[in-house]
C-alpha cells in the first residue's frame, strides 16, 4: 500500500490532472488499436469502483476513528458529487459483465462491526440514501459492548446494509494452522447466515493479512470475493480474492486526506502505479 502524505497529495492532484487528460487520449487510441473483440478491450470498458474502508466513527483521537462530524462531511461530499452506493453483489455482477452499475458507483465498507457504526454512521448514511457493507467479527457481535448486537445488525440489514465476515475472532489467517483458519472462515459465515437468514459471500481479511494459501481457503470456505486494505480501486484487473480498498483515516486534515485518497486512486491506477 502506498501512503500519501497530505502535502504530497495536494501536489499529486494538481500534477495528475494534466496527466489524466493526456492519458485519456492515450487510452482511447489503445482501445481502437486493441479492437473490440479482445478481452482486454472488453475489460477496459469496465470502470473501476472505489471501495472506502472505515472502522470507527466516534470522537476518540485514533487513526482508525473518523469523527461523526468528519463522517457527515464525507458523506455529504459523496452525495453532492453524485455517488451511488452499491453492494458487493452488484460489483461482482458488473465485473462478470452481467449487469450495469449506476453512475459513479461506490462501496462503503466498515471492518470489525463497532457499535458506533450503528449509532453514529447509520443515521448519517440513511439521511443520504447510502448503504454500507460491514464485516463482522462474529465472536464480538452481542458479546462486547463496543460492538453491535445482532438486533442492530438485523435492523441495518432491513435497510439494505450488507454483512460479510471478518472471521470469528479477528486473528490474522496467515498466522493460523490451516484447520483453524478454515474454522474461522466457515464458522463465521454460518453464524452470519443463521442470524440474518441470507447467504454470506464476502470476506475482509483481519489486519489485511493474506497470501495465496489464505486466498485459496477463503474460496474453499464458500466466499465469492475478499477485501484487503491495499490502496486502490476494484476493477476488471483486480483479483476478486484480493480486492483493493481506499482506507480512510483520521488526521489533522481528515477531509483533505479523504478527498485526495478517493480522487488520486483512479489516476495512480491509470499509470500502473498502485496495482500489481
Ligand atoms: Zn479488523
Short mmCIF file of C-alpha atoms and ligand atoms in Angstrom, two decimals:
data_model
loop_
_atom_site.label_atom_id
_atom_site.label_comp_id
_atom_site.label_asym_id
_atom_site.label_seq_id
_atom_site.Cartn_x
_atom_site.Cartn_y
_atom_site.Cartn_z
CA UNK A 1 0.00 0.00 0.00
CA UNK A 2 1.23 3.45 -0.85
CA UNK A 3 0.76 6.03 1.91
CA UNK A 4 0.36 9.57 0.65
CA UNK A 5 1.05 12.50 2.93
CA UNK A 6 -1.32 15.44 2.66
CA UNK A 7 1.26 17.78 1.18
CA UNK A 8 2.25 15.20 -1.41
CA UNK A 9 -1.41 14.56 -2.09
CA UNK A 10 -2.14 18.19 -2.95
CA UNK A 11 0.74 18.37 -5.40
CA UNK A 12 -0.30 14.99 -6.73
CA UNK A 13 -3.83 16.09 -7.55
CA UNK A 14 -2.73 19.24 -9.39
CA UNK A 15 0.04 17.50 -11.31
CA UNK A 16 -2.00 14.46 -12.18
CA UNK A 17 -4.93 16.42 -13.56
CA UNK A 18 -2.69 17.18 -16.56
CA UNK A 19 -1.59 13.58 -16.79
CA UNK A 20 -5.15 12.28 -16.71
CA UNK A 21 -6.09 14.44 -19.68
CA UNK A 22 -3.09 13.12 -21.53
CA UNK A 23 -3.78 9.52 -20.56
CA UNK A 24 -7.44 9.61 -21.67
CA UNK A 25 -6.34 10.29 -25.20
CA UNK A 26 -3.74 7.52 -24.96
CA UNK A 27 -6.39 5.11 -23.61
CA UNK A 28 -8.76 5.92 -26.48
CA UNK A 29 -6.05 5.25 -29.04
CA UNK A 30 -5.12 1.98 -27.32
CA UNK A 31 -8.73 0.77 -27.31
CA UNK A 32 -9.04 1.34 -31.05
CA UNK A 33 -5.79 -0.49 -31.73
CA UNK A 34 -6.73 -3.43 -29.49
CA UNK A 35 -10.04 -3.97 -31.29
CA UNK A 36 -13.48 -4.52 -29.83
CA UNK A 37 -13.45 -8.28 -29.59
CA UNK A 38 -10.40 -8.83 -27.46
CA UNK A 39 -10.80 -9.48 -23.75
CA UNK A 40 -8.59 -6.58 -22.91
CA UNK A 41 -10.85 -4.17 -24.77
CA UNK A 42 -13.92 -5.72 -23.11
CA UNK A 43 -12.29 -5.34 -19.70
CA UNK A 44 -11.11 -1.81 -20.33
CA UNK A 45 -14.76 -0.86 -20.90
CA UNK A 46 -15.38 -1.66 -17.23
CA UNK A 47 -14.87 1.25 -14.91
CA UNK A 48 -13.02 0.81 -11.63
CA UNK A 49 -15.08 1.15 -8.47
CA UNK A 50 -13.83 2.88 -5.30
CA UNK A 51 -14.40 0.94 -2.09
CA UNK A 52 -13.98 3.08 1.01
CA UNK A 53 -12.84 1.37 4.19
CA UNK A 54 -13.78 2.73 7.59
CA UNK A 55 -13.52 1.23 11.07
CA UNK A 56 -14.90 3.53 13.77
CA UNK A 57 -16.99 6.69 13.62
CA UNK A 58 -16.51 8.30 17.03
CA UNK A 59 -14.71 11.08 18.86
CA UNK A 60 -11.66 9.15 20.03
CA UNK A 61 -8.47 10.51 18.60
CA UNK A 62 -7.23 7.42 16.86
CA UNK A 63 -6.19 6.89 13.23
CA UNK A 64 -9.00 4.37 12.72
CA UNK A 65 -11.65 6.69 14.19
CA UNK A 66 -13.29 9.26 11.97
CA UNK A 67 -15.35 11.73 13.98
CA UNK A 68 -19.13 11.86 13.37
CA UNK A 69 -18.73 15.41 12.00
CA UNK A 70 -15.99 14.32 9.61
CA UNK A 71 -18.02 11.33 8.54
CA UNK A 72 -21.03 13.55 7.86
CA UNK A 73 -18.83 15.87 5.79
CA UNK A 74 -17.53 12.96 3.74
CA UNK A 75 -20.99 11.51 3.10
CA UNK A 76 -22.25 14.97 2.13
CA UNK A 77 -19.38 15.22 -0.37
CA UNK A 78 -20.31 11.86 -1.90
CA UNK A 79 -24.00 12.82 -2.14
CA UNK A 80 -23.26 16.23 -3.61
CA UNK A 81 -20.94 14.70 -6.19
CA UNK A 82 -23.49 12.16 -7.39
CA UNK A 83 -22.09 8.94 -5.91
CA UNK A 84 -24.45 5.96 -5.51
CA UNK A 85 -23.61 3.21 -3.05
CA UNK A 86 -23.74 -0.32 -4.43
CA UNK A 87 -23.44 -3.78 -2.88
CA UNK A 88 -20.62 -6.31 -3.43
CA UNK A 89 -23.16 -8.45 -5.37
CA UNK A 90 -23.68 -5.57 -7.78
CA UNK A 91 -19.92 -5.12 -8.14
CA UNK A 92 -19.29 -8.81 -8.84
CA UNK A 93 -22.13 -8.99 -11.38
CA UNK A 94 -20.70 -5.92 -13.10
CA UNK A 95 -17.18 -7.39 -13.23
CA UNK A 96 -18.71 -10.54 -14.79
CA UNK A 97 -20.39 -8.34 -17.42
CA UNK A 98 -23.80 -9.42 -16.10
CA UNK A 99 -25.21 -6.06 -15.17
CA UNK A 100 -24.68 -2.34 -15.40
CA UNK A 101 -23.90 -0.06 -12.48
CA UNK A 102 -25.36 3.34 -11.68
CA UNK A 103 -23.31 6.45 -12.47
CA UNK A 104 -20.44 6.97 -10.00
CA UNK A 105 -20.82 3.75 -8.03
CA UNK A 106 -19.05 3.40 -4.70
CA UNK A 107 -18.96 0.76 -1.96
CA UNK A 108 -18.66 1.95 1.62
CA UNK A 109 -17.27 -0.70 3.96
CA UNK A 110 -16.65 -0.91 7.69
CA UNK A 111 -14.44 -3.52 9.34
CA UNK A 112 -14.97 -5.10 12.78
CA UNK A 113 -18.65 -4.16 13.42
CA UNK A 114 -18.24 -1.44 16.07
CA UNK A 115 -21.33 -0.15 17.86
CA UNK A 116 -20.69 3.36 16.51
CA UNK A 117 -21.35 2.05 13.00
CA UNK A 118 -24.95 1.69 14.18
CA UNK A 119 -25.23 4.71 16.49
CA UNK A 120 -23.16 7.27 14.54
CA UNK A 121 -22.67 6.18 10.91
CA UNK A 122 -26.02 4.52 10.14
CA UNK A 123 -28.24 7.62 10.70
CA UNK A 124 -25.96 9.76 8.52
CA UNK A 125 -25.89 7.18 5.75
CA UNK A 126 -29.66 6.80 5.88
CA UNK A 127 -30.05 10.54 5.56
CA UNK A 128 -28.11 10.49 2.28
CA UNK A 129 -29.74 7.30 0.98
CA UNK A 130 -26.49 5.32 1.28
CA UNK A 131 -25.88 1.76 2.40
CA UNK A 132 -22.69 0.02 3.50
CA UNK A 133 -21.11 -3.40 3.72
CA UNK A 134 -19.98 -4.25 7.24
CA UNK A 135 -17.56 -7.06 8.03
CA UNK A 136 -18.34 -8.63 11.40
CA UNK A 137 -16.15 -10.47 13.90
CA UNK A 138 -18.84 -12.93 14.96
CA UNK A 139 -17.45 -13.61 18.47
CA UNK A 140 -17.80 -9.93 19.28
CA UNK A 141 -21.33 -9.31 17.98
CA UNK A 142 -23.62 -9.12 21.00
CA UNK A 143 -20.80 -10.17 23.35
CA UNK A 144 -18.84 -6.98 23.77
CA UNK A 145 -20.46 -3.62 24.41
CA UNK A 146 -18.11 -1.85 21.99
CA UNK A 147 -19.65 -3.83 19.15
CA UNK A 148 -23.12 -4.11 17.61
CA UNK A 149 -25.77 -6.59 18.66
CA UNK A 150 -27.48 -8.97 16.25
CA UNK A 151 -30.69 -6.93 16.58
CA UNK A 152 -28.86 -3.82 15.42
CA UNK A 153 -27.30 -5.76 12.57
CA UNK A 154 -30.74 -7.04 11.54
CA UNK A 155 -32.19 -3.52 11.61
CA UNK A 156 -29.49 -2.28 9.25
CA UNK A 157 -29.95 -5.31 7.03
CA UNK A 158 -33.60 -4.35 6.59
CA UNK A 159 -32.37 -1.00 5.25
CA UNK A 160 -30.22 -2.68 2.61
CA UNK A 161 -26.92 -2.90 4.51
CA UNK A 162 -24.86 -5.99 3.68
CA UNK A 163 -22.91 -8.04 6.24
CA UNK A 164 -19.81 -10.02 5.49
CA UNK A 165 -17.36 -11.97 7.60
CA UNK A 166 -14.20 -10.70 9.28
CA UNK A 167 -13.64 -14.12 10.94
CA UNK A 168 -14.80 -15.43 14.33
CA UNK A 169 -12.05 -13.91 16.46
CA UNK A 170 -10.04 -11.45 14.32
CA UNK A 171 -6.82 -13.45 14.23
CA UNK A 172 -4.84 -12.87 11.00
CA UNK A 173 -5.40 -16.05 8.96
CA UNK A 174 -1.79 -16.33 7.79
CA UNK A 175 -0.80 -16.91 11.43
CA UNK A 176 -3.10 -19.91 11.93
CA UNK A 177 -2.80 -23.61 11.11
CA UNK A 178 -4.97 -24.49 8.13
CA UNK A 179 -7.69 -26.29 10.08
CA UNK A 180 -8.13 -23.39 12.47
CA UNK A 181 -8.14 -20.83 9.67
CA UNK A 182 -10.84 -22.82 7.83
CA UNK A 183 -12.92 -22.89 11.03
CA UNK A 184 -12.60 -19.10 11.38
CA UNK A 185 -13.84 -18.70 7.81
CA UNK A 186 -16.64 -21.27 7.81
CA UNK A 187 -18.00 -20.78 11.34
CA UNK A 188 -18.27 -17.01 10.95
CA UNK A 189 -20.01 -17.38 7.60
CA UNK A 190 -22.51 -19.86 9.03
CA UNK A 191 -23.20 -17.71 12.08
CA UNK A 192 -24.00 -14.64 9.99
CA UNK A 193 -26.15 -16.72 7.62
CA UNK A 194 -28.05 -18.19 10.58
CA UNK A 195 -28.60 -14.79 12.21
CA UNK A 196 -29.54 -12.93 9.05
CA UNK A 197 -31.24 -15.67 7.01
CA UNK A 198 -29.23 -14.83 3.91
CA UNK A 199 -26.11 -16.06 2.13
CA UNK A 200 -22.81 -14.50 3.26
CA UNK A 201 -20.47 -14.34 0.32
CA UNK A 202 -17.96 -11.64 1.22
CA UNK A 203 -14.96 -11.56 3.48
CA UNK A 204 -12.46 -8.96 4.73
CA UNK A 205 -9.02 -10.10 5.91
CA UNK A 206 -8.34 -9.24 9.59
CA UNK A 207 -5.46 -6.72 9.68
CA UNK A 208 -5.43 -7.04 5.88
CA UNK A 209 -3.10 -10.06 6.08
CA UNK A 210 -3.38 -12.64 3.31
CA UNK A 211 -1.31 -14.78 0.97
CA UNK A 212 -2.13 -17.22 -1.83
CA UNK A 213 -2.89 -20.10 0.60
CA UNK A 214 -5.23 -17.88 2.60
CA UNK A 215 -6.97 -16.73 -0.60
CA UNK A 216 -7.49 -20.37 -1.59
CA UNK A 217 -9.02 -21.14 1.82
CA UNK A 218 -11.39 -18.17 1.54
CA UNK A 219 -12.54 -19.56 -1.82
CA UNK A 220 -12.97 -23.08 -0.41
CA UNK A 221 -14.93 -21.74 2.56
CA UNK A 222 -17.62 -20.54 0.14
CA UNK A 223 -16.84 -16.85 -0.37
CA UNK A 224 -17.18 -15.13 -3.74
CA UNK A 225 -14.76 -12.30 -3.03
CA UNK A 226 -12.49 -10.88 -0.33
CA UNK A 227 -11.40 -7.36 0.57
CA UNK A 228 -7.90 -6.23 1.53
CA UNK A 229 -6.58 -2.93 2.86
CA UNK A 230 -4.34 -2.49 -0.19
CA UNK A 231 -4.86 1.01 -1.58
CA UNK A 232 -6.66 1.14 -4.92
CA UNK A 233 -9.98 0.63 -6.67
CA UNK A 234 -11.68 -2.64 -7.65
CA UNK A 235 -11.82 -3.30 -11.36
CA UNK A 236 -11.58 -5.86 -14.14
CA UNK A 237 -7.88 -6.36 -13.44
CA UNK A 238 -8.43 -6.97 -9.71
CA UNK A 239 -8.11 -10.37 -8.09
CA UNK A 240 -11.62 -10.99 -6.63
CA UNK A 241 -9.95 -12.54 -3.55
CA UNK A 242 -7.74 -9.51 -3.02
CA UNK A 243 -9.93 -6.52 -3.82
CA UNK A 244 -8.33 -3.14 -3.25
CA UNK A 245 -9.95 -0.54 -1.00
CA UNK A 246 -9.35 3.07 -0.02
CA UNK A 247 -8.72 3.14 3.75
CA UNK A 248 -9.96 6.36 5.35
CA UNK A 249 -8.06 7.61 8.38
CA UNK A 250 -8.42 10.44 10.83
CA UNK A 251 -5.70 13.04 10.62
CA UNK A 252 -5.16 16.74 11.11
CA UNK A 253 -6.94 17.38 7.82
CA UNK A 254 -9.23 14.42 7.57
CA UNK A 255 -11.43 15.74 4.78
CA UNK A 256 -8.50 16.76 2.59
CA UNK A 257 -6.94 13.36 3.10
CA UNK A 258 -10.28 11.68 2.25
CA UNK A 259 -10.58 13.81 -0.90
CA UNK A 260 -7.05 13.04 -2.06
CA UNK A 261 -7.25 9.31 -1.32
CA UNK A 262 -10.57 8.99 -3.16
CA UNK A 263 -9.59 11.07 -6.18
CA UNK A 264 -5.95 10.04 -6.60
CA UNK A 265 -6.69 6.30 -6.83
CA UNK A 266 -8.04 6.29 -10.42
CA UNK A 267 -5.15 8.44 -11.59
CA UNK A 268 -2.47 6.33 -9.92
CA UNK A 269 -4.10 3.18 -11.32
CA UNK A 270 -4.21 4.55 -14.82
CA UNK A 271 -0.43 4.89 -14.68
CA UNK A 272 0.09 1.46 -13.19
CA UNK A 273 1.47 2.93 -10.00
CA UNK A 274 -0.58 1.02 -7.45
CA UNK A 275 -1.95 -2.22 -8.89
CA UNK A 276 0.41 -5.19 -9.07
ZN1 LIG B 1 -10.41 -5.68 11.56
#
